GROMACS .gro file of N, CA and C in nm:
model
  264
    1ASP      N    1   7.917   6.896  13.092
    1ASP     CA    2   7.793   6.860  13.097
    1ASP      C    3   7.692   6.842  12.970
    2TYR      N    4   7.629   6.784  12.933
    2TYR     CA    5   7.568   6.803  12.781
    2TYR      C    6   7.426   6.786  12.803
    3MET      N    7   7.329   6.838  12.698
    3MET     CA    8   7.211   6.859  12.714
    3MET      C    9   7.136   6.798  12.582
    4LYS      N   10   7.025   6.722  12.607
    4LYS     CA   11   6.973   6.630  12.513
    4LYS      C   12   6.865   6.742  12.420
    5VAL      N   13   6.887   6.722  12.311
    5VAL     CA   14   6.763   6.831  12.250
    5VAL      C   15   6.728   6.727  12.118
    6GLN      N   16   6.618   6.796  12.106
    6GLN     CA   17   6.526   6.739  11.968
    6GLN      C   18   6.533   6.852  11.868
    7ILE      N   19   6.550   6.830  11.728
    7ILE     CA   20   6.534   6.903  11.675
    7ILE      C   21   6.447   6.818  11.535
    8SER      N   22   6.395   6.923  11.442
    8SER     CA   23   6.339   6.889  11.311
    8SER      C   24   6.434   6.942  11.183
    9VAL      N   25   6.451   6.842  11.128
    9VAL     CA   26   6.538   6.848  10.987
    9VAL      C   27   6.502   6.811  10.886
   10ALA      N   28   6.473   6.905  10.767
   10ALA     CA   29   6.438   6.834  10.647
   10ALA      C   30   6.518   6.732  10.580
   11ASP      N   31   6.402   6.621  10.521
   11ASP     CA   32   6.479   6.536  10.484
   11ASP      C   33   6.583   6.498  10.387
   12ASN      N   34   6.580   6.589  10.331
   12ASN     CA   35   6.703   6.609  10.221
   12ASN      C   36   6.846   6.639  10.284
   13LEU      N   37   6.844   6.728  10.396
   13LEU     CA   38   6.956   6.807  10.481
   13LEU      C   39   6.992   6.678  10.551
   14MET      N   40   6.905   6.598  10.618
   14MET     CA   41   6.939   6.505  10.719
   14MET      C   42   7.000   6.387  10.649
   15GLU      N   43   6.974   6.369  10.462
   15GLU     CA   44   7.020   6.250  10.414
   15GLU      C   45   7.190   6.330  10.391
   16ARG      N   46   7.217   6.439  10.308
   16ARG     CA   47   7.324   6.501  10.351
   16ARG      C   48   7.421   6.498  10.440
   17ILE      N   49   7.365   6.524  10.593
   17ILE     CA   50   7.476   6.524  10.712
   17ILE      C   51   7.484   6.402  10.733
   18ASP      N   52   7.371   6.270  10.741
   18ASP     CA   53   7.425   6.147  10.742
   18ASP      C   54   7.545   6.069  10.660
   19LYS      N   55   7.534   6.173  10.523
   19LYS     CA   56   7.634   6.068  10.409
   19LYS      C   57   7.766   6.129  10.454
   20TYR      N   58   7.758   6.253  10.539
   20TYR     CA   59   7.904   6.312  10.540
   20TYR      C   60   7.962   6.253  10.704
   21VAL      N   61   7.858   6.226  10.799
   21VAL     CA   62   7.912   6.177  10.867
   21VAL      C   63   7.966   6.065  10.886
   22ASN      N   64   7.886   5.967  10.828
   22ASN     CA   65   7.939   5.829  10.767
   22ASN      C   66   8.075   5.826  10.728
   23GLU      N   67   8.067   5.932  10.615
   23GLU     CA   68   8.180   5.918  10.519
   23GLU      C   69   8.365   5.996  10.610
   24ASN      N   70   8.328   6.046  10.706
   24ASN     CA   71   8.406   6.110  10.800
   24ASN      C   72   8.397   6.039  10.955
   25GLY      N   73   8.323   5.959  10.980
   25GLY     CA   74   8.358   5.895  11.119
   25GLY      C   75   8.296   5.976  11.205
   26LEU      N   76   8.215   6.029  11.196
   26LEU     CA   77   8.144   6.117  11.285
   26LEU      C   78   8.013   6.050  11.337
   27ASN      N   79   7.961   6.124  11.454
   27ASN     CA   80   7.827   6.103  11.463
   27ASN      C   81   7.731   6.244  11.458
   28ARG      N   82   7.629   6.219  11.441
   28ARG     CA   83   7.491   6.367  11.414
   28ARG      C   84   7.549   6.423  11.571
   29SER      N   85   7.577   6.381  11.652
   29SER     CA   86   7.560   6.504  11.752
   29SER      C   87   7.702   6.562  11.782
   30SER      N   88   7.778   6.468  11.727
   30SER     CA   89   7.954   6.577  11.726
   30SER      C   90   7.917   6.673  11.609
   31PHE      N   91   7.837   6.606  11.492
   31PHE     CA   92   7.843   6.701  11.386
   31PHE      C   93   7.755   6.793  11.414
   32ALA      N   94   7.676   6.799  11.485
   32ALA     CA   95   7.566   6.918  11.504
   32ALA      C   96   7.627   7.004  11.589
   33SER      N   97   7.701   6.990  11.684
   33SER     CA   98   7.777   7.048  11.788
   33SER      C   99   7.916   7.150  11.743
   34VAL      N  100   7.990   7.087  11.638
   34VAL     CA  101   8.080   7.146  11.557
   34VAL      C  102   7.975   7.245  11.470
   35ALA      N  103   7.918   7.185  11.407
   35ALA     CA  104   7.815   7.299  11.306
   35ALA      C  105   7.752   7.431  11.388
   36MET      N  106   7.687   7.397  11.505
   36MET     CA  107   7.678   7.519  11.562
   36MET      C  108   7.781   7.604  11.646
   37ILE      N  109   7.903   7.552  11.670
   37ILE     CA  110   8.008   7.625  11.717
   37ILE      C  111   8.063   7.708  11.616
   38GLN      N  112   8.031   7.660  11.494
   38GLN     CA  113   8.136   7.728  11.388
   38GLN      C  114   8.017   7.876  11.322
   39TYR      N  115   7.861   7.815  11.330
   39TYR     CA  116   7.778   7.899  11.300
   39TYR      C  117   7.796   8.000  11.384
   40LEU      N  118   7.787   7.999  11.521
   40LEU     CA  119   7.814   8.137  11.650
   40LEU      C  120   7.966   8.170  11.626
   41ASN      N  121   8.019   8.102  11.611
   41ASN     CA  122   8.156   8.184  11.593
   41ASN      C  123   8.181   8.296  11.461
   42GLN      N  124   8.130   8.235  11.377
   42GLN     CA  125   8.093   8.337  11.220
   42GLN      C  126   8.036   8.436  11.283
   43VAL      N  127   7.910   8.429  11.344
   43VAL     CA  128   7.822   8.576  11.371
   43VAL      C  129   7.913   8.599  11.461
   44GLU      N  130   7.971   8.592  11.555
   44GLU     CA  131   8.032   8.651  11.670
   44GLU      C  132   8.153   8.725  11.571
   45CYS      N  133   8.193   8.631  11.496
   45CYS     CA  134   8.341   8.739  11.410
   45CYS      C  135   8.277   8.812  11.320
   46VAL      N  136   8.171   8.842  11.289
   46VAL     CA  137   8.079   8.939  11.181
   46VAL      C  138   8.081   9.028  11.280
   47ALA      N  139   8.053   9.058  11.365
   47ALA     CA  140   7.986   9.167  11.474
   47ALA      C  141   8.148   9.227  11.539
   48ALA      N  142   8.218   9.116  11.550
   48ALA     CA  143   8.358   9.161  11.589
   48ALA      C  144   8.434   9.274  11.459
   49MET      N  145   8.411   9.242  11.385
   49MET     CA  146   8.465   9.280  11.254
   49MET      C  147   8.385   9.419  11.220
   50ARG      N  148   8.275   9.411  11.239
   50ARG     CA  149   8.157   9.587  11.233
   50ARG      C  150   8.227   9.656  11.365
   51SER      N  151   8.255   9.588  11.475
   51SER     CA  152   8.318   9.703  11.602
   51SER      C  153   8.455   9.752  11.555
   52VAL      N  154   8.550   9.688  11.510
   52VAL     CA  155   8.651   9.703  11.504
   52VAL      C  156   8.676   9.788  11.365
   53ALA      N  157   8.590   9.788  11.266
   53ALA     CA  158   8.586   9.879  11.162
   53ALA      C  159   8.550  10.016  11.197
   54LEU      N  160   8.447   9.984  11.277
   54LEU     CA  161   8.386  10.155  11.373
   54LEU      C  162   8.487  10.198  11.407
   55SER      N  163   8.586  10.139  11.524
   55SER     CA  164   8.665  10.188  11.582
   55SER      C  165   8.778  10.215  11.511
   56VAL      N  166   8.816  10.188  11.375
   56VAL     CA  167   8.924  10.243  11.311
   56VAL      C  168   8.895  10.377  11.235
   57ARG      N  169   8.764  10.387  11.209
   57ARG     CA  170   8.685  10.460  11.132
   57ARG      C  171   8.692  10.578  11.263
   58LYS      N  172   8.690  10.569  11.395
   58LYS     CA  173   8.697  10.692  11.475
   58LYS      C  174   8.805  10.701  11.483
   59MET      N  175   8.893  10.615  11.487
   59MET     CA  176   9.036  10.654  11.509
   59MET      C  177   9.108  10.735  11.416
   60SER      N  178   9.069  10.723  11.303
   60SER     CA  179   9.112  10.784  11.150
   60SER      C  180   9.046  10.901  11.215
   61GLU      N  181   8.947  10.946  11.211
   61GLU     CA  182   8.873  11.113  11.221
   61GLU      C  183   8.938  11.140  11.347
   62ARG      N  184   8.978  11.076  11.469
   62ARG     CA  185   9.018  11.147  11.567
   62ARG      C  186   9.182  11.178  11.589
   63GLY      N  187   9.218  11.090  11.499
   63GLY     CA  188   9.385  11.058  11.469
   63GLY      C  189   9.420  10.989  11.627
   64ASN      N  190   9.370  10.907  11.693
   64ASN     CA  191   9.360  10.826  11.814
   64ASN      C  192   9.326  10.732  11.833
   65LEU      N  193   9.366  10.662  11.923
   65LEU     CA  194   9.308  10.522  11.971
   65LEU      C  195   9.236  10.557  12.128
   66THR      N  196   9.160  10.534  12.174
   66THR     CA  197   9.093  10.545  12.297
   66THR      C  198   9.064  10.399  12.375
   67GLU      N  199   9.076  10.392  12.494
   67GLU     CA  200   9.077  10.289  12.561
   67GLU      C  201   8.959  10.193  12.527
   68GLU      N  202   8.844  10.232  12.497
   68GLU     CA  203   8.738  10.124  12.393
   68GLU      C  204   8.781  10.070  12.267
   69ASP      N  205   8.837  10.179  12.198
   69ASP     CA  206   8.901  10.094  12.088
   69ASP      C  207   8.975  10.011  12.080
   70LEU      N  208   9.094  10.035  12.202
   70LEU     CA  209   9.190   9.910  12.219
   70LEU      C  210   9.111   9.779  12.242
   71GLN      N  211   9.037   9.797  12.359
   71GLN     CA  212   8.946   9.688  12.398
   71GLN      C  213   8.867   9.627  12.311
   72LYS      N  214   8.793   9.713  12.195
   72LYS     CA  215   8.782   9.622  12.083
   72LYS      C  216   8.862   9.522  11.992
   73ILE      N  217   8.967   9.589  11.959
   73ILE     CA  218   9.069   9.513  11.919
   73ILE      C  219   9.094   9.432  11.948
   74LYS      N  220   9.104   9.408  12.109
   74LYS     CA  221   9.145   9.276  12.146
   74LYS      C  222   9.078   9.171  12.159
   75GLU      N  223   8.945   9.230  12.193
   75GLU     CA  224   8.851   9.152  12.187
   75GLU      C  225   8.825   9.058  12.042
   76PHE      N  226   8.836   9.129  11.940
   76PHE     CA  227   8.840   9.068  11.791
   76PHE      C  228   9.010   8.992  11.747
   77GLU      N  229   9.102   8.996  11.850
   77GLU     CA  230   9.185   8.961  11.809
   77GLU      C  231   9.171   8.794  11.856
   78VAL      N  232   9.128   8.789  11.985
   78VAL     CA  233   9.098   8.671  12.056
   78VAL      C  234   8.976   8.634  11.972
   79LEU      N  235   8.885   8.635  11.941
   79LEU     CA  236   8.810   8.566  11.841
   79LEU      C  237   8.865   8.546  11.708
   80ALA      N  238   8.979   8.615  11.647
   80ALA     CA  239   9.019   8.558  11.520
   80ALA      C  240   9.111   8.436  11.585
   81GLU      N  241   9.177   8.465  11.665
   81GLU     CA  242   9.250   8.319  11.711
   81GLU      C  243   9.143   8.231  11.756
   82ALA      N  244   9.071   8.236  11.791
   82ALA     CA  245   8.959   8.106  11.820
   82ALA      C  246   8.898   8.030  11.712
   83VAL      N  247   8.866   8.177  11.596
   83VAL     CA  248   8.821   8.101  11.449
   83VAL      C  249   8.957   8.026  11.389
   84THR      N  250   9.026   8.093  11.392
   84THR     CA  251   9.158   8.066  11.296
   84THR      C  252   9.222   7.918  11.358
   85GLY      N  253   9.250   7.929  11.484
   85GLY     CA  254   9.329   7.831  11.521
   85GLY      C  255   9.471   7.872  11.549
   86THR      N  256   9.510   7.998  11.527
   86THR     CA  257   9.613   8.049  11.511
   86THR      C  258   9.653   8.161  11.612
   87LYS      N  259   9.770   8.153  11.661
   87LYS     CA  260   9.815   8.277  11.729
   87LYS      C  261   9.833   8.391  11.661
   88LEU      N  262   9.782   8.522  11.699
   88LEU     CA  263   9.791   8.649  11.601
   88LEU      C  264   9.960   8.735  11.649
   0.00000   0.00000   0.00000
């Protein structure tokens, strides 16, 4: 399913977007969808990296991994695979 949305974009940004989509055989909708997905992936990846870094710090202080640490690492691996498009 798709939802129609209406957004306001600065003229100079729209010119850049139009140039890009025309040069790359895309349309505005597909470009916007890809850009939004990439942005959300980036935000989620940064949050996951912080979470894993905290787990690693705790692990180094305790000398072991908890189930919560393992879960955070697994979640990070799934996100890393989705962002990079490769299996770890």
